[in-house]
Coordinates of C-alpha atoms and ligand atoms in Angstrom, one line a residue:
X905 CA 0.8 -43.4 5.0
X906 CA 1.2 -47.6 4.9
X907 CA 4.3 -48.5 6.6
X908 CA 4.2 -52.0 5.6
X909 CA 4.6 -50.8 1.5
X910 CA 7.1 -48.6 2.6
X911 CA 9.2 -51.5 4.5
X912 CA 8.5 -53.5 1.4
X913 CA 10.1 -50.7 -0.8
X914 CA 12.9 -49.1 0.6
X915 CA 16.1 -51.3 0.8
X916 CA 17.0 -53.6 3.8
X917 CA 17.0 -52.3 7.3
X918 CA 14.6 -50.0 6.9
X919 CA 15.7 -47.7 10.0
X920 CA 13.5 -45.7 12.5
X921 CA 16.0 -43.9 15.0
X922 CA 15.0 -41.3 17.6
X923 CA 15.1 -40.7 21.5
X924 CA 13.9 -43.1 23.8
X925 CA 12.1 -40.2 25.6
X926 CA 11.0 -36.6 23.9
X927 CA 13.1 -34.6 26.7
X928 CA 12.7 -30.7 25.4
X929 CA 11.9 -29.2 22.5
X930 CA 15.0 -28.5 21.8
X931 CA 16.5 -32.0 22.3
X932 CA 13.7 -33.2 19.8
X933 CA 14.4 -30.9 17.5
X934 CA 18.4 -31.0 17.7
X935 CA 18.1 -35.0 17.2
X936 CA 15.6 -34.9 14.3
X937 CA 18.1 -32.5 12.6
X938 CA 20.9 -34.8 13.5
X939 CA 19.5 -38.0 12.2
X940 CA 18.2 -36.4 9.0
X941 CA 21.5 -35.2 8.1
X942 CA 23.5 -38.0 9.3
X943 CA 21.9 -40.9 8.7
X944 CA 19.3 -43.2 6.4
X945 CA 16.6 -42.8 9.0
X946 CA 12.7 -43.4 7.0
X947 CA 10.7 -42.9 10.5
X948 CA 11.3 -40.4 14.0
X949 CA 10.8 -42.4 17.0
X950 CA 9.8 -40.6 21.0
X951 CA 8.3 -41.8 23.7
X952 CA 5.9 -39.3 25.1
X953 CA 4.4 -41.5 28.1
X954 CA 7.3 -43.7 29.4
X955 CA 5.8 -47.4 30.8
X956 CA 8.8 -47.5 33.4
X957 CA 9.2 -50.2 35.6
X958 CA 9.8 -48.1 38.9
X959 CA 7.8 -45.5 39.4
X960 CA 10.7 -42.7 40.1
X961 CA 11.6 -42.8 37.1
X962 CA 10.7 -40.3 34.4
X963 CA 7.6 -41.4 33.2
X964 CA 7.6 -39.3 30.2
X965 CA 7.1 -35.6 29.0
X966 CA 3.8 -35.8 28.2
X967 CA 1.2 -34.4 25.5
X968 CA 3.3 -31.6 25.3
X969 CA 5.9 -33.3 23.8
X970 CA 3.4 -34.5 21.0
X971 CA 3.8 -31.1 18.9
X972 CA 7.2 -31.5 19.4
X973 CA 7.9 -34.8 17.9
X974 CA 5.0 -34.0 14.9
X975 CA 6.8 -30.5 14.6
X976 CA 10.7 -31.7 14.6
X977 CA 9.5 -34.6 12.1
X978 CA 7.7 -32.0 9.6
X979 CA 11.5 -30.2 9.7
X980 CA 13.0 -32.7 8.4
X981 CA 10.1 -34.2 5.9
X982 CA 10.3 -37.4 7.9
X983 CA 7.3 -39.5 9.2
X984 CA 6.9 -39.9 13.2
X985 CA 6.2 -42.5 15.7
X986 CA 5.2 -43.3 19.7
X987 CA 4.1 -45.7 22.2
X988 CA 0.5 -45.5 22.8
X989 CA -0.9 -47.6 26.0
X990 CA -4.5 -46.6 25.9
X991 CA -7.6 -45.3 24.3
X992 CA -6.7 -41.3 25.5
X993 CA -3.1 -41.8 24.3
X994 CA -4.5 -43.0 20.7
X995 CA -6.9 -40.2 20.6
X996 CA -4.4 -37.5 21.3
X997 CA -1.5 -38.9 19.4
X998 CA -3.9 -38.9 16.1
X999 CA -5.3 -35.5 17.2
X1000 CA -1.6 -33.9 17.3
X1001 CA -0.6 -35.8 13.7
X1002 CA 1.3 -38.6 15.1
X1003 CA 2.3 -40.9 11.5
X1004 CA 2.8 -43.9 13.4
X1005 CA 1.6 -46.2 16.8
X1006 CA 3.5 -48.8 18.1
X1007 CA 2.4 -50.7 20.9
X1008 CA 5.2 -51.6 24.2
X1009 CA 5.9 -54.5 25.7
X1010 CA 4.4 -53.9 28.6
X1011 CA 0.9 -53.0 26.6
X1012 CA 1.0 -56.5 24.5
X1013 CA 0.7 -58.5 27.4
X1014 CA -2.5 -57.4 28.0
X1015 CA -5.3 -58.6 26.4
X1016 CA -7.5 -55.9 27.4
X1017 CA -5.3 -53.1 26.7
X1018 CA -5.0 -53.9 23.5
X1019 CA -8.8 -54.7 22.4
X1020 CA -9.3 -51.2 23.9
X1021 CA -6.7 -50.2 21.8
X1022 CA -8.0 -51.4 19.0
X1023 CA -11.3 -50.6 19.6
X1024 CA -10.2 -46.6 19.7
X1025 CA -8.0 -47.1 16.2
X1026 CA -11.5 -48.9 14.8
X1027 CA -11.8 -47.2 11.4
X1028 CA -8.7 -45.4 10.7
X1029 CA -5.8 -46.3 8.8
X1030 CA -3.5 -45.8 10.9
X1031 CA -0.1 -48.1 10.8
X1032 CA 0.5 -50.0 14.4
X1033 CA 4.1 -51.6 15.6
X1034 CA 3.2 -54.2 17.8
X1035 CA 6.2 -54.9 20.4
X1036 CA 6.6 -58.7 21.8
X1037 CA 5.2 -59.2 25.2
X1038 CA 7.5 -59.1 27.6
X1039 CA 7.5 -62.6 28.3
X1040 CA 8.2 -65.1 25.9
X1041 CA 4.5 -66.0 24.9
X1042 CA 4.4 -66.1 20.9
X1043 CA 0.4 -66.7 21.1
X1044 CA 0.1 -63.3 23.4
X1045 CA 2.3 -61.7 21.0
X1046 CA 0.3 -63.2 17.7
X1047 CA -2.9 -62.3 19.4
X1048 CA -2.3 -58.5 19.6
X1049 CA -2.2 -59.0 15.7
X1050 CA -5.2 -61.1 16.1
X1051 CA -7.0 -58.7 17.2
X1052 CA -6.0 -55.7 15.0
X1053 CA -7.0 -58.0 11.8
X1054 CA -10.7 -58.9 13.0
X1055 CA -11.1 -55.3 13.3
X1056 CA -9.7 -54.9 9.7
X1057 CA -6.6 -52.8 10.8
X1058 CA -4.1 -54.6 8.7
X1059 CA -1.3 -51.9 8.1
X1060 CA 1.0 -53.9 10.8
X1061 CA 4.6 -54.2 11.7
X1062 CA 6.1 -56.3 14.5
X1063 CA 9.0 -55.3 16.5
X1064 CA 11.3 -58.0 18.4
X1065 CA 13.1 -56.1 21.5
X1066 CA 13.6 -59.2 23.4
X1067 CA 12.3 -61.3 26.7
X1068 CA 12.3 -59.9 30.2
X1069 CA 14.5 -62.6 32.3
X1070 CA 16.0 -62.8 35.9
X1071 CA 19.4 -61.5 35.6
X1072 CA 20.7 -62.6 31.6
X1073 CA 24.4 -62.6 31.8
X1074 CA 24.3 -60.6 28.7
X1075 CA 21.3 -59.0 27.2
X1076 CA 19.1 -56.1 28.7
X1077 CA 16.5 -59.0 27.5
X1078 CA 17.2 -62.2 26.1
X1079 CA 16.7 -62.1 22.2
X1080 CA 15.7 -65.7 22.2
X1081 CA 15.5 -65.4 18.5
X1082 CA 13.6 -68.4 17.9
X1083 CA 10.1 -66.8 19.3
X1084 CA 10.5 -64.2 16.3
X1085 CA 11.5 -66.4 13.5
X1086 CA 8.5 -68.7 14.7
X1087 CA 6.2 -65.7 14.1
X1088 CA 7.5 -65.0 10.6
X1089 CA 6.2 -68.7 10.3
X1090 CA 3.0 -67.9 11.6
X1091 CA 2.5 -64.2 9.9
X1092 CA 4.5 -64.2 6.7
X1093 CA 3.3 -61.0 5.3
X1094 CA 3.7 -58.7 8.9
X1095 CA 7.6 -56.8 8.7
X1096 CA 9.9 -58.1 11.1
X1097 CA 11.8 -55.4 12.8
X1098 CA 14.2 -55.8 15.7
X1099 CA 15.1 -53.2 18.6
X1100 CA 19.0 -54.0 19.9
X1101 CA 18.4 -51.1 21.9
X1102 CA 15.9 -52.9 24.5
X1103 CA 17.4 -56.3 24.1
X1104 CA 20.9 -55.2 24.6
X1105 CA 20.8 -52.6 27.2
X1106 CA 24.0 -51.8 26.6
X1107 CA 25.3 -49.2 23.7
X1108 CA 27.9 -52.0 23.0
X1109 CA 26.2 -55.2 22.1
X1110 CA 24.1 -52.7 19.3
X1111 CA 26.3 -53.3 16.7
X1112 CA 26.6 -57.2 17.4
X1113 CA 22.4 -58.0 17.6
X1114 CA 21.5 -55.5 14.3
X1115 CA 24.0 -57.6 12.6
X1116 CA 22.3 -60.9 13.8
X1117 CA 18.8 -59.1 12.9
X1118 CA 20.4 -58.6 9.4
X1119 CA 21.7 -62.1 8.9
X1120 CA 18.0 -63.1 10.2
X1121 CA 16.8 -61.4 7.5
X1122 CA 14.8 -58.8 9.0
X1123 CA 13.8 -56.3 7.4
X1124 CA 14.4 -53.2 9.9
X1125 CA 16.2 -51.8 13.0
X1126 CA 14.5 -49.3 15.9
X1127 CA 17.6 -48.0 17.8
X1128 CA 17.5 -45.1 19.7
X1129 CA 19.7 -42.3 19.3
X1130 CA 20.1 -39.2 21.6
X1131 CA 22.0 -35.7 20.9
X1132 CA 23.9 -36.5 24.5
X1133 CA 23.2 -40.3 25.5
X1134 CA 24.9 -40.3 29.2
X1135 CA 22.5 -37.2 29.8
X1136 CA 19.9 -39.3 28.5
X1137 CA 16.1 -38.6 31.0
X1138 CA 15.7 -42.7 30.4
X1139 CA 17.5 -45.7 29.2
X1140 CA 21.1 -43.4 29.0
X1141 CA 23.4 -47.1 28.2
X1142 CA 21.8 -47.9 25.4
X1143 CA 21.1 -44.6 23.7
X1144 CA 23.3 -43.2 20.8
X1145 CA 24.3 -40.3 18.8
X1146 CA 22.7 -40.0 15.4
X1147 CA 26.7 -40.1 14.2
X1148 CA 27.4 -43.4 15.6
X1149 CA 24.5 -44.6 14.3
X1150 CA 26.1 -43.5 10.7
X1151 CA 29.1 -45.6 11.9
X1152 CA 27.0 -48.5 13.1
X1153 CA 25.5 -48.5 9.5
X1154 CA 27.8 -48.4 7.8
X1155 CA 29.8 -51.4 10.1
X1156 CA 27.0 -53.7 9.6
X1157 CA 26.9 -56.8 6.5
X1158 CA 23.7 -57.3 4.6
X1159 CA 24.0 -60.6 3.2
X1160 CA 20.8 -61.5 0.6
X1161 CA 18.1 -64.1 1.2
X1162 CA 18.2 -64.7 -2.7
X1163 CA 20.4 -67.5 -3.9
X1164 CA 22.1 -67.0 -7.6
X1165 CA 21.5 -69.9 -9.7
X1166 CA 25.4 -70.1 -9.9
X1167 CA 25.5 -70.6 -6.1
X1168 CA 22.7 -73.2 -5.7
X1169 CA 24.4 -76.5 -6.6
X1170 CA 26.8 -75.9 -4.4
X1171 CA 24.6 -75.1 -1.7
X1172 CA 22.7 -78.1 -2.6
X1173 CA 25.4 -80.2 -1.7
X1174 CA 25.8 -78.9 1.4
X1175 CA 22.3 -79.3 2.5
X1176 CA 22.2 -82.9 1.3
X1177 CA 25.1 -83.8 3.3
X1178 CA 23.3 -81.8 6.6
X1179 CA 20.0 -83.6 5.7
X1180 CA 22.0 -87.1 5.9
X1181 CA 23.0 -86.4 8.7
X1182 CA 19.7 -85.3 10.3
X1183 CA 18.9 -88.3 8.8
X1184 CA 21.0 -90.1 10.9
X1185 CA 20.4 -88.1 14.0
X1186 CA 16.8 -88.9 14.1
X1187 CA 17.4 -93.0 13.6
X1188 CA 19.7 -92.3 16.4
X1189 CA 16.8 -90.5 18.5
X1190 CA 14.2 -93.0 17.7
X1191 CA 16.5 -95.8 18.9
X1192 CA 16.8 -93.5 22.1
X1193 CA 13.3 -93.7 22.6
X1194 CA 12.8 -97.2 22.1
X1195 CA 15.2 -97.9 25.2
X1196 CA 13.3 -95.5 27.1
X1197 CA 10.5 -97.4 26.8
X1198 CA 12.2 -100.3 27.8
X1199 CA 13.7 -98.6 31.0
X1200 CA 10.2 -97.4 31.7
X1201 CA 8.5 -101.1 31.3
X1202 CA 11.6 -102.0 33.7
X1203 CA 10.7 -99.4 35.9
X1204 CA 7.1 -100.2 36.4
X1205 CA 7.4 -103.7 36.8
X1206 CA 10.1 -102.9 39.9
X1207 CA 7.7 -100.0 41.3
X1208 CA 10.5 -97.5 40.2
X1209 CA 9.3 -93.5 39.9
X1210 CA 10.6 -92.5 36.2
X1211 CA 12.4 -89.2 37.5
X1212 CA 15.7 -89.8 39.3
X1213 CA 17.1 -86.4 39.9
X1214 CA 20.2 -87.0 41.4
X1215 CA 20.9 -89.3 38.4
X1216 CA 19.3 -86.6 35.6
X1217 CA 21.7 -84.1 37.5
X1218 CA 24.8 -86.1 36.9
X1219 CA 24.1 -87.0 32.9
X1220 CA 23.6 -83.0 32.3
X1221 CA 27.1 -82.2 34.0
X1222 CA 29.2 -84.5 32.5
X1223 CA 27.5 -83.4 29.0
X1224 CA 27.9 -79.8 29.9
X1225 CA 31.9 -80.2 30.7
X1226 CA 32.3 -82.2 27.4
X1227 CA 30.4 -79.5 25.6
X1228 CA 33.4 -77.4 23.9
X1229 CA 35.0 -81.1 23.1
X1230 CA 31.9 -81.4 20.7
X1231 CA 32.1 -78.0 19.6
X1232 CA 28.6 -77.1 21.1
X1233 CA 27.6 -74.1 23.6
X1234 CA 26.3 -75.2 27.0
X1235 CA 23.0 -73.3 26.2
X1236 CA 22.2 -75.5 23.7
X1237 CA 23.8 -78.4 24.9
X1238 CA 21.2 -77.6 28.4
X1239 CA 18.3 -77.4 25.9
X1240 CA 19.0 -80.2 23.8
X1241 CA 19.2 -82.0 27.1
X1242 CA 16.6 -81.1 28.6
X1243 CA 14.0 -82.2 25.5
X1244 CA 16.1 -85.1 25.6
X1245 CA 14.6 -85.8 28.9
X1246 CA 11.2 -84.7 28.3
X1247 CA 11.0 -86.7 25.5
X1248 CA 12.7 -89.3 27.0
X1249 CA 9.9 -89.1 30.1
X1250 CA 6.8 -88.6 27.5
X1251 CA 8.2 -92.3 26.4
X1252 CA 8.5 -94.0 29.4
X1253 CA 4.5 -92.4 31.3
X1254 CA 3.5 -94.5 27.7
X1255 CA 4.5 -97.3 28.9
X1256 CA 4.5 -96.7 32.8
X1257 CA 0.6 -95.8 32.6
X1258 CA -0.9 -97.3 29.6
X1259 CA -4.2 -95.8 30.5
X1260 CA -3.0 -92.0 30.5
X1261 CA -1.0 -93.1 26.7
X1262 CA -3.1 -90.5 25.1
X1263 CA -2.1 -87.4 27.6
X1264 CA 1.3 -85.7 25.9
X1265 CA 1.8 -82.9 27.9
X1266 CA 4.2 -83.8 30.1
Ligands
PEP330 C1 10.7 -48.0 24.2 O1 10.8 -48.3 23.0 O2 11.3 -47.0 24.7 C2 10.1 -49.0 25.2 C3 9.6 -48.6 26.4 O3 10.2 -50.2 24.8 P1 9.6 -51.6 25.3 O4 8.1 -51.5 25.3 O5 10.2 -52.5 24.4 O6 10.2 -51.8 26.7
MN331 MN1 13.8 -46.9 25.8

């Protein structure tokens, strides 16, 4: 099969649902029956070797659970899908009939991993997902695809489930949605699909991320579904039941990318009016920088370092408690801040160190 013409042909999100872990037989079976009935599923999803992060957790069924998943899918006339981490798990996972690889997070940070991956798939057809590395490293995650291509394996789809961080006040892992609309920059043609099931963590956020996937304009959703969630063998919060899945569907807005011509001069005017004032913003900014430099030149001539935390420190708190004045969150307020300052210190080393003008990595 090629997934990407099937992405391309079926109508937005294309849908792959399924069990984060094949469990039983029967549980594969009883879900894939489930999701056919109940929902607009186009591919079965199971992990058969579970990457878990402590290592008493279940780690997954196995190759046993391969027949399974190829079985339960042939039921239901629907294609299947698993994680693959290595050249054994590609060979059996093709041997058994597998449809579909996709590749894990914890696989695409690996630069080895994958070439041996790739290196195994060398030849066949077969279509590859390719997760983001779990850190927020768009080359890493571009490379993967990198690689696949020089070896002329070009059936690929790339699935956003979100950045491991430190305790995220919100998300399982942070969607920091930026990294995969940079990629779509990068890799046009590859399908964008996005997993709320990993970033949220939490069966209640899934509803709120698809929807921001969908206004995004991907152009799928991986969520995965389980015929008992809170008895769920791995990742029980975030699992689902094919029928709240239906509901889910059904709750979620797809908006179109296309413009009507009737729409567009309207639109028009908005944008001119926003490009004004980005206009505007940047004269501002460039004025900004120009004092910078001046503080800097004042800085070197009285033997003044250019960082002055406690100073930096005070700025960003008074901006952060004006923040909802201004109708801003502090997230962005703390980012715009903080390239602000960068930019701000990139300015004033030009100045401070004439002879280093040509290093910008600060
Ligand atoms: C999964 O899809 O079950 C999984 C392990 O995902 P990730 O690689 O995104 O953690
Ligand atoms: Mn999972």
């Amino acid at each position: 099969m090629n997934l990407q013409n099937l992405i391309k042909k079926q109508n937005r999100p294309f849908l792959i649902s399924g069990p984060c872990s094949a469990e039983t037989e029967k549980q594969v079976f009883s879900v894939c029956q489930d999701i056919a009935k109940n929902t607009n599923t186009s591919l079965i999803r199971a992990g058969i070797w579970k990457p878990r992060t402590r290592p008493d957790s279940f780690e997954g069924i196995g190759e046993i659970g391969l027949k399974w998943l190829v079985d339960a899918g042939k039921s239901v006339n629907l294609p299947v899908t698993t994680e693959i981490a290595n050249a054994k798990h590609v060979e059996s996972a093709i041997n058994a009939g597998v449809d579909v690889l996709w590749i894990g997070a914890r696989t695409t940070v690996n630069p080895f991993a994958v070439q041996e991956i790739v290196d195994a798939l060398k030849g066949t057809k077969i279509p590859v997902m390719i997760k983001n590395p779990i850190n927020p490293d768009l080359s890493l995650w571009l490379g993967a695809f990198e690689r696949f291509m020089k070896a002329d394996l070009n059936d690929l789809t790339a699935i956003h489930r979100g950045f491991s961080v430190y305790k995220h006040p919100k998300y399982r892992n942070a969607p920091s949605w930026e990294i995969p609309i940079a990629f779509k920059q990068n890799l046009k043609e590859i399908p964008m699909i996005c997993d709320p099931s990993h970033i949220s963590g939490n069966r209640n956020l899934l509803l709120e991320v698809s929807q921001k996937a969908m206004d995004l304009n991907f152009d799928g959703l991986i969520i995965e579904t389980h015929p008992n969630p809170e008895r769920a063998w791995s990742d029980s919060e975030q699992q689902i039941t094919p029928m709240i899945l239906k509901e889910l569907m059904n709750d979620l807005i797809l908006r179109t990318s296309i413009v009507e011509a009737s729409l567009n001069d309207e639109l028009q005017d908005f944008r001119e009016k926003i490009t004004l004032l980005d206009d505007r913003l940047f004269e501002i900014l460039s004025i900004r920088m120009k004092l910078s430099e001046e503080v800097g030149i004042f800085k070197r001539k009285n033997n003044i370092t250019i960082l002055q935390e406690e100073h930096w420190k005070k700025v960003i708190e008074s901006r952060l408690s004006t923040a909802d004045d201004f109708y801003l969150t502090e997230i962005f307020v703390r980012k715009f801040m903080d390239s602000l300052h960068q930019e701000s210190i990139r300015h004033q080393i030009k100045v401070m160190n004439p002879d280093l003008k040509k290093s910008n990595d600060l």
